[in-house]
């Protein structure tokens, strides 16, 4: 069979001319309306007698060169058929990664590196890849990645590692030619540790490449990587956050419920008359000061239990308290306080 041959289908009614070949087993048949239909080669048969002598070939070529003939020969028309990407079980949850692969892992001190965007989901992803330069950003790449594939972004050497110290990736997920569940856009910032590119053990075996690679998670099972940078306003809002359940329980600060632990509410509006003129950092330091003084006052009362209410938010204040308990008050034990009694965002400390 050749492009231009007239064919008919063996197992169904219809036929047309051969417009091209998708591979050795699939032939593209163009019908009278100009639509191209993919068919298996063993399901079509050539019909009629074609003249392939030299004179005929010259005549056909001359006809193609005539300017008055506007209709394009089927053999010259581009193949527009495109196989849709296959979806996989479990791919409806978004997962995407940024990977760095050494070109020659055996020569780690001299090798260059390749960057890849990995789309491990059933969604298309349009991404923007940025690097920070001083107080501005530089666009390094933007592209669309098909479902369940990886895309090469760029090659680079160690000389530009400092320029890649801070990266940002924005992702827009969607599907083509079918309905899908809406997924919010993803905006992730990463800080690359240049030292990792000099250590062989940081390049790990993985499911995406045959060779070891450094892989950063952008989003996994619909859960984006936590933002690397939190602005001051967001930090301030988190410090003023109060648990809302149960609403009927009045906050006690500082006091002791009958037969229960001491309760200290560290919310800024409970321990400060006003926060006017104070920065988020000033408020956080004051809350930590109240926490430390409370523990010091009860240091000799072994077994005393104190509940510190700090709110949920992004966990900035709680993390600061845990850090103090690990390094300043190592002998004290701590755990999450009862949710039923204190709601979210409370830590129970026991003096030891």
CSV table of C-alpha atoms in Angstrom, one decimal:
chain,number,residue,atom,x,y,z
A,1,UNK,CA,0.0,0.0,0.0
A,2,UNK,CA,1.1,3.5,-0.8
A,3,UNK,CA,-0.1,7.0,0.0
A,4,UNK,CA,-2.9,7.8,-2.5
A,5,UNK,CA,-4.1,4.2,-3.0
A,6,UNK,CA,-7.9,3.7,-3.1
A,7,UNK,CA,-8.9,1.2,-0.4
A,8,UNK,CA,-12.1,-0.2,1.2
A,9,UNK,CA,-12.7,-1.6,4.6
A,10,UNK,CA,-13.0,-5.4,5.1
A,11,UNK,CA,-15.0,-5.6,8.3
A,12,UNK,CA,-17.3,-2.6,7.7
A,13,UNK,CA,-18.8,-0.4,5.0
A,14,UNK,CA,-16.7,2.4,3.7
A,15,UNK,CA,-13.3,3.3,2.3
A,16,UNK,CA,-11.3,6.1,0.8
A,17,UNK,CA,-7.7,7.0,0.0
A,18,UNK,CA,-4.6,6.4,2.0
A,19,UNK,CA,-3.5,9.7,3.5
A,20,UNK,CA,-0.5,8.4,5.6
A,21,UNK,CA,0.7,5.8,8.0
A,22,UNK,CA,0.8,6.3,11.8
A,23,UNK,CA,3.1,3.3,12.2
A,24,UNK,CA,3.7,0.0,10.4
A,25,UNK,CA,0.4,-1.4,11.6
A,26,UNK,CA,-1.9,1.6,11.4
A,27,UNK,CA,-3.0,3.3,8.1
A,28,UNK,CA,-4.8,6.6,7.9
A,29,UNK,CA,-7.7,6.5,5.5
A,30,UNK,CA,-9.3,9.8,4.3
A,31,UNK,CA,-12.9,9.6,3.2
A,32,UNK,CA,-14.8,11.9,0.8
A,33,UNK,CA,-15.4,14.5,3.5
A,34,UNK,CA,-11.7,14.9,4.2
A,35,UNK,CA,-11.8,13.0,7.6
A,36,UNK,CA,-8.8,10.7,8.4
A,37,UNK,CA,-9.8,7.4,10.0
A,38,UNK,CA,-7.0,5.2,11.6
A,39,UNK,CA,-7.4,1.5,10.6
A,40,UNK,CA,-5.3,-1.6,11.0
A,41,UNK,CA,-3.5,-2.4,7.8
A,42,UNK,CA,-4.9,-5.9,7.7
A,43,UNK,CA,-8.5,-4.5,7.8
A,44,UNK,CA,-8.2,-2.6,4.5
A,45,UNK,CA,-7.7,-3.7,0.9
A,46,UNK,CA,-6.5,-1.8,-2.1
A,47,UNK,CA,-9.0,-1.6,-5.0
A,48,UNK,CA,-8.7,-0.7,-8.7
A,49,UNK,CA,-5.7,-0.6,-10.9
A,50,UNK,CA,-3.3,2.3,-10.6
A,51,UNK,CA,-0.9,3.5,-13.4
A,52,UNK,CA,2.6,3.8,-12.0
A,53,UNK,CA,4.6,4.2,-15.2
A,54,UNK,CA,7.1,7.1,-15.6
A,55,UNK,CA,4.9,9.1,-17.9
A,56,UNK,CA,2.0,8.9,-15.4
A,57,UNK,CA,4.2,10.1,-12.6
A,58,UNK,CA,5.4,13.1,-14.7
A,59,UNK,CA,1.8,14.0,-15.6
A,60,UNK,CA,0.7,13.9,-11.9
A,61,UNK,CA,3.7,16.1,-10.9
A,62,UNK,CA,2.9,18.7,-13.6
A,63,UNK,CA,-0.7,18.8,-12.5
A,64,UNK,CA,0.4,19.5,-8.9
A,65,UNK,CA,2.5,22.4,-10.2
A,66,UNK,CA,-0.4,24.1,-12.0
A,67,UNK,CA,-1.4,27.3,-10.1
A,68,UNK,CA,-5.1,27.0,-11.0
A,69,UNK,CA,-5.4,23.7,-9.0
A,70,UNK,CA,-6.2,24.7,-5.5
A,71,UNK,CA,-7.1,21.3,-4.1
A,72,UNK,CA,-4.2,19.8,-2.1
A,73,UNK,CA,-3.2,16.3,-2.8
A,74,UNK,CA,-4.1,13.9,0.0
A,75,UNK,CA,-0.4,12.8,0.3
A,76,UNK,CA,0.7,16.3,1.0
A,77,UNK,CA,-1.9,17.0,3.7
A,78,UNK,CA,-0.5,17.0,7.3
A,79,UNK,CA,-1.6,14.1,9.5
A,80,UNK,CA,-3.8,15.5,12.2
A,81,UNK,CA,-4.7,12.4,14.1
A,82,UNK,CA,-3.4,12.4,17.7
A,83,UNK,CA,-3.6,9.6,20.2
A,84,UNK,CA,-5.0,10.8,23.5
A,85,UNK,CA,-2.8,10.1,26.6
A,86,UNK,CA,-3.8,7.0,28.6
A,87,UNK,CA,-5.0,7.6,32.1
A,88,UNK,CA,-4.1,5.4,35.0
A,89,UNK,CA,-5.7,4.3,38.2
A,90,UNK,CA,-5.0,6.7,41.1
A,91,UNK,CA,-4.0,9.5,38.7
A,92,UNK,CA,-6.9,11.7,39.5
A,93,UNK,CA,-5.0,13.1,42.5
A,94,UNK,CA,-2.4,15.7,41.4
A,95,UNK,CA,1.3,14.8,41.9
A,96,UNK,CA,4.1,16.8,40.3
A,97,UNK,CA,7.9,17.0,41.0
A,98,UNK,CA,10.9,18.9,40.0
A,99,UNK,CA,14.0,16.7,39.3
A,100,UNK,CA,17.7,17.3,38.8
A,101,UNK,CA,19.6,14.5,37.1
A,102,UNK,CA,23.5,14.4,36.7
A,103,UNK,CA,24.5,13.7,33.1
A,104,UNK,CA,27.5,11.6,34.4
A,105,UNK,CA,27.0,10.5,38.0
A,106,UNK,CA,30.4,8.8,38.0
A,107,UNK,CA,32.1,12.2,37.4
A,108,UNK,CA,30.1,14.2,39.9
A,109,UNK,CA,32.7,16.9,40.4
A,110,UNK,CA,32.7,17.8,36.7
A,111,UNK,CA,29.3,16.7,35.4
A,112,UNK,CA,26.5,19.0,34.2
A,113,UNK,CA,22.9,18.5,35.2
A,114,UNK,CA,19.5,18.3,33.6
A,115,UNK,CA,16.3,19.7,35.0
A,116,UNK,CA,12.9,17.9,34.4
A,117,UNK,CA,9.3,18.6,35.3
A,118,UNK,CA,7.4,15.4,36.2
A,119,UNK,CA,3.6,15.2,35.8
A,120,UNK,CA,2.5,12.0,37.7
A,121,UNK,CA,-1.2,12.5,37.2
A,122,UNK,CA,-4.1,12.2,34.7
A,123,UNK,CA,-4.2,15.9,34.2
A,124,UNK,CA,-2.4,18.1,31.7
A,125,UNK,CA,-0.2,20.7,33.4
A,126,UNK,CA,0.8,24.1,32.1
A,127,UNK,CA,3.7,25.3,34.3
A,128,UNK,CA,5.9,28.3,34.7
A,129,UNK,CA,9.4,27.8,36.0
A,130,UNK,CA,11.1,30.9,37.6
A,131,UNK,CA,14.3,31.7,39.4
A,132,UNK,CA,15.0,34.7,41.7
A,133,UNK,CA,17.5,37.4,40.9
A,134,UNK,CA,17.9,39.8,43.8
A,135,UNK,CA,14.4,41.3,44.3
A,136,UNK,CA,13.0,40.2,40.9
A,137,UNK,CA,12.2,37.0,39.0
A,138,UNK,CA,13.5,35.5,35.8
A,139,UNK,CA,11.4,33.2,33.6
A,140,UNK,CA,13.4,30.0,32.8
A,141,UNK,CA,10.8,27.9,31.1
A,142,UNK,CA,7.1,27.5,30.4
A,143,UNK,CA,5.4,24.5,28.7
A,144,UNK,CA,2.5,22.1,28.7
A,145,UNK,CA,3.2,18.6,30.1
A,146,UNK,CA,0.9,15.7,29.1
A,147,UNK,CA,-0.5,13.3,31.7
A,148,UNK,CA,1.9,10.8,33.3
A,149,UNK,CA,5.0,12.1,31.5
A,150,UNK,CA,8.2,14.0,32.3
A,151,UNK,CA,9.5,17.0,30.3
A,152,UNK,CA,13.1,18.1,29.9
A,153,UNK,CA,13.5,21.8,31.0
A,154,UNK,CA,17.1,22.7,30.7
A,155,UNK,CA,20.8,21.8,31.1
A,156,UNK,CA,23.1,23.7,33.5
A,157,UNK,CA,26.5,23.6,35.2
A,158,UNK,CA,27.6,24.3,38.7
A,159,UNK,CA,28.5,27.9,37.7
A,160,UNK,CA,24.8,28.9,37.9
A,161,UNK,CA,23.8,27.0,41.0
A,162,UNK,CA,23.7,30.2,43.0
A,163,UNK,CA,21.2,31.6,40.5
A,164,UNK,CA,19.0,28.6,41.2
A,165,UNK,CA,19.0,29.0,45.0
A,166,UNK,CA,15.4,30.2,45.1
A,167,UNK,CA,12.9,28.8,42.6
A,168,UNK,CA,9.2,29.2,42.0
A,169,UNK,CA,6.9,27.0,40.0
A,170,UNK,CA,3.3,27.8,39.1
A,171,UNK,CA,1.0,25.1,37.8
A,172,UNK,CA,-2.4,25.1,36.1
A,173,UNK,CA,-4.0,21.6,35.9
A,174,UNK,CA,-6.8,20.7,33.4
A,175,UNK,CA,-8.0,18.0,31.0
A,176,UNK,CA,-8.7,18.1,27.2
A,177,UNK,CA,-11.8,17.1,25.4
A,178,UNK,CA,-13.6,15.8,28.5
A,179,UNK,CA,-15.1,16.9,31.7
A,180,UNK,CA,-13.0,16.9,34.9
A,181,UNK,CA,-12.9,17.9,38.5
A,182,UNK,CA,-11.7,21.4,39.1
A,183,UNK,CA,-8.3,21.6,40.7
A,184,UNK,CA,-6.9,25.0,42.0
A,185,UNK,CA,-3.7,26.4,40.6
A,186,UNK,CA,-0.5,25.6,42.4
A,187,UNK,CA,2.1,28.1,43.4
A,188,UNK,CA,5.3,26.7,45.1
A,189,UNK,CA,8.6,28.3,46.1
A,190,UNK,CA,11.7,26.2,46.7
A,191,UNK,CA,15.1,26.9,48.1
A,192,UNK,CA,17.8,24.7,46.5
A,193,UNK,CA,20.8,23.7,48.6
A,194,UNK,CA,23.8,23.9,46.3
A,195,UNK,CA,25.8,21.7,48.6
A,196,UNK,CA,23.6,18.7,47.7
A,197,UNK,CA,24.9,18.9,44.1
A,198,UNK,CA,28.4,18.0,45.4
A,199,UNK,CA,27.4,15.0,47.4
A,200,UNK,CA,26.8,11.6,45.7
A,201,UNK,CA,24.5,10.2,48.4
A,202,UNK,CA,21.9,13.0,47.9
A,203,UNK,CA,21.1,11.6,44.4
A,204,UNK,CA,18.7,8.9,45.2
A,205,UNK,CA,17.2,5.9,43.2
A,206,UNK,CA,13.7,6.8,42.0
A,207,UNK,CA,10.7,5.7,39.9
A,208,UNK,CA,11.1,8.2,37.2
A,209,UNK,CA,14.8,7.8,36.0
A,210,UNK,CA,17.2,5.0,35.5
A,211,UNK,CA,19.9,7.0,37.2
A,212,UNK,CA,19.9,8.6,40.7
A,213,UNK,CA,18.4,12.1,40.9
A,214,UNK,CA,17.5,14.9,43.4
A,215,UNK,CA,13.7,15.2,43.4
A,216,UNK,CA,11.7,18.0,45.0
A,217,UNK,CA,7.9,17.5,45.6
A,218,UNK,CA,5.7,20.3,44.2
A,219,UNK,CA,2.4,18.6,45.0
A,220,UNK,CA,1.6,15.1,46.0
A,221,UNK,CA,-1.9,13.5,46.2
A,222,UNK,CA,-3.5,16.9,45.8
A,223,UNK,CA,-1.5,18.3,48.8
A,224,UNK,CA,0.9,21.1,47.7
A,225,UNK,CA,4.2,21.6,49.4
A,226,UNK,CA,3.9,24.1,52.2
A,227,UNK,CA,4.9,27.6,51.2
A,228,UNK,CA,8.5,28.4,51.9
A,229,UNK,CA,7.9,32.1,52.7
A,230,UNK,CA,5.2,33.5,55.0
A,231,UNK,CA,4.5,37.3,54.9
A,232,UNK,CA,4.3,39.4,58.1
A,233,UNK,CA,0.6,40.0,57.8
A,234,UNK,CA,-0.1,36.3,57.5
A,235,UNK,CA,2.1,35.6,60.6
A,236,UNK,CA,0.2,38.3,62.5
A,237,UNK,CA,-3.2,36.9,61.6
A,238,UNK,CA,-2.1,33.4,62.7
A,239,UNK,CA,-1.1,34.7,66.1
A,240,UNK,CA,-4.5,36.2,66.7
A,241,UNK,CA,-6.3,33.0,65.6
A,242,UNK,CA,-8.5,31.4,68.3
A,243,UNK,CA,-9.9,27.9,68.4
A,244,UNK,CA,-13.7,28.0,67.7
A,245,UNK,CA,-14.7,24.7,69.3
A,246,UNK,CA,-16.2,24.2,71.6
A,247,UNK,CA,-17.7,27.6,71.6
A,248,UNK,CA,-19.5,27.2,75.0
A,249,UNK,CA,-16.2,26.8,76.9
A,250,UNK,CA,-14.9,30.1,78.3
A,251,UNK,CA,-11.1,30.5,78.1
A,252,UNK,CA,-9.4,30.7,81.5
A,253,UNK,CA,-6.1,32.5,81.7
A,254,UNK,CA,-4.2,32.2,83.8
A,255,UNK,CA,-6.1,30.0,86.3
A,256,UNK,CA,-6.8,26.5,87.2
A,257,UNK,CA,-10.0,24.6,86.6
A,258,UNK,CA,-11.2,22.7,89.6
A,259,UNK,CA,-9.2,19.5,89.7
A,260,UNK,CA,-7.6,20.3,86.4
A,261,UNK,CA,-4.4,21.8,85.0
A,262,UNK,CA,-3.3,25.4,84.9
A,263,UNK,CA,-4.5,27.2,81.7
A,264,UNK,CA,-2.6,30.0,80.0
A,265,UNK,CA,-4.0,31.6,77.0
A,266,UNK,CA,-1.2,33.0,74.8
A,267,UNK,CA,-3.4,34.8,72.3
A,268,UNK,CA,-2.1,38.4,71.9
A,269,UNK,CA,-5.3,40.0,72.8
A,270,UNK,CA,-5.4,38.1,76.1
A,271,UNK,CA,-1.9,38.9,77.3
A,272,UNK,CA,-1.5,42.4,75.9
A,273,UNK,CA,-3.6,45.6,76.4
A,274,UNK,CA,-2.8,46.7,72.9
A,275,UNK,CA,-0.6,45.6,70.0
A,276,UNK,CA,-0.4,49.1,68.4
A,277,UNK,CA,3.1,49.7,67.1
A,278,UNK,CA,4.2,46.1,67.6
A,279,UNK,CA,5.5,44.0,64.7
A,280,UNK,CA,4.7,40.4,64.3
A,281,UNK,CA,8.1,39.5,65.6
A,282,UNK,CA,7.6,41.6,68.7
A,283,UNK,CA,4.3,39.9,69.4
A,284,UNK,CA,5.8,36.4,69.0
A,285,UNK,CA,8.7,37.3,71.3
A,286,UNK,CA,6.3,38.5,74.0
A,287,UNK,CA,4.2,35.3,73.8
A,288,UNK,CA,7.4,33.3,74.2
A,289,UNK,CA,8.4,35.4,77.2
A,290,UNK,CA,5.0,34.7,78.9
A,291,UNK,CA,5.5,30.9,78.1
A,292,UNK,CA,9.0,30.8,79.6
A,293,UNK,CA,8.2,32.8,82.7
A,294,UNK,CA,5.2,30.6,83.4
A,295,UNK,CA,7.3,27.4,83.3
A,296,UNK,CA,10.0,29.0,85.4
A,297,UNK,CA,7.5,30.0,88.1
A,298,UNK,CA,6.3,26.4,88.4
A,299,UNK,CA,9.7,24.7,88.0
A,300,UNK,CA,9.8,23.4,91.6
A,301,UNK,CA,6.3,22.0,91.5
A,302,UNK,CA,7.0,18.6,90.0
A,303,UNK,CA,4.0,17.0,88.3
A,304,UNK,CA,2.2,20.3,87.7
A,305,UNK,CA,0.3,20.3,84.4
A,306,UNK,CA,-0.1,23.5,82.3
A,307,UNK,CA,-2.2,23.9,79.2
A,308,UNK,CA,-0.9,26.6,76.8
A,309,UNK,CA,-3.5,27.8,74.3
A,310,UNK,CA,-1.7,29.1,71.2
A,311,UNK,CA,-4.2,28.6,68.4
A,312,UNK,CA,-3.9,26.6,65.2
A,313,UNK,CA,-3.2,28.9,62.3
A,314,UNK,CA,0.0,27.9,60.4
A,315,UNK,CA,1.6,26.6,63.6
A,316,UNK,CA,4.3,29.3,63.9
A,317,UNK,CA,3.8,29.9,67.7
A,318,UNK,CA,3.3,26.2,68.5
A,319,UNK,CA,6.6,25.4,66.7
A,320,UNK,CA,8.4,28.1,68.7
A,321,UNK,CA,7.0,26.5,71.9
A,322,UNK,CA,8.1,23.0,70.9
A,323,UNK,CA,11.5,24.3,70.1
A,324,UNK,CA,11.8,25.8,73.6
A,325,UNK,CA,10.6,22.5,75.2
A,326,UNK,CA,13.2,20.5,73.3
A,327,UNK,CA,16.2,22.7,74.1
A,328,UNK,CA,15.4,25.0,77.1
A,329,UNK,CA,13.1,22.6,79.1
A,330,UNK,CA,14.4,19.2,78.1
A,331,UNK,CA,13.1,17.4,81.2
A,332,UNK,CA,9.5,18.5,80.7
A,333,UNK,CA,7.1,16.3,78.8
A,334,UNK,CA,4.4,17.7,76.4
A,335,UNK,CA,1.6,16.5,74.2
A,336,UNK,CA,-1.5,17.9,72.4
A,337,UNK,CA,-4.1,19.0,74.9
A,338,UNK,CA,-7.6,17.4,74.9
A,339,UNK,CA,-9.5,18.6,71.9
A,340,UNK,CA,-12.9,18.1,73.6
A,341,UNK,CA,-11.9,20.5,76.4
A,342,UNK,CA,-9.6,23.0,74.6
A,343,UNK,CA,-10.3,22.7,70.9
A,344,UNK,CA,-7.5,22.8,68.4
A,345,UNK,CA,-4.3,24.6,69.1
A,346,UNK,CA,-3.4,23.8,72.7
A,347,UNK,CA,-0.4,22.0,74.2
A,348,UNK,CA,-0.3,20.3,77.6
A,349,UNK,CA,3.1,20.5,79.4
A,350,UNK,CA,4.0,18.5,82.5
A,351,UNK,CA,6.7,19.8,84.9
A,352,UNK,CA,9.4,17.1,85.6
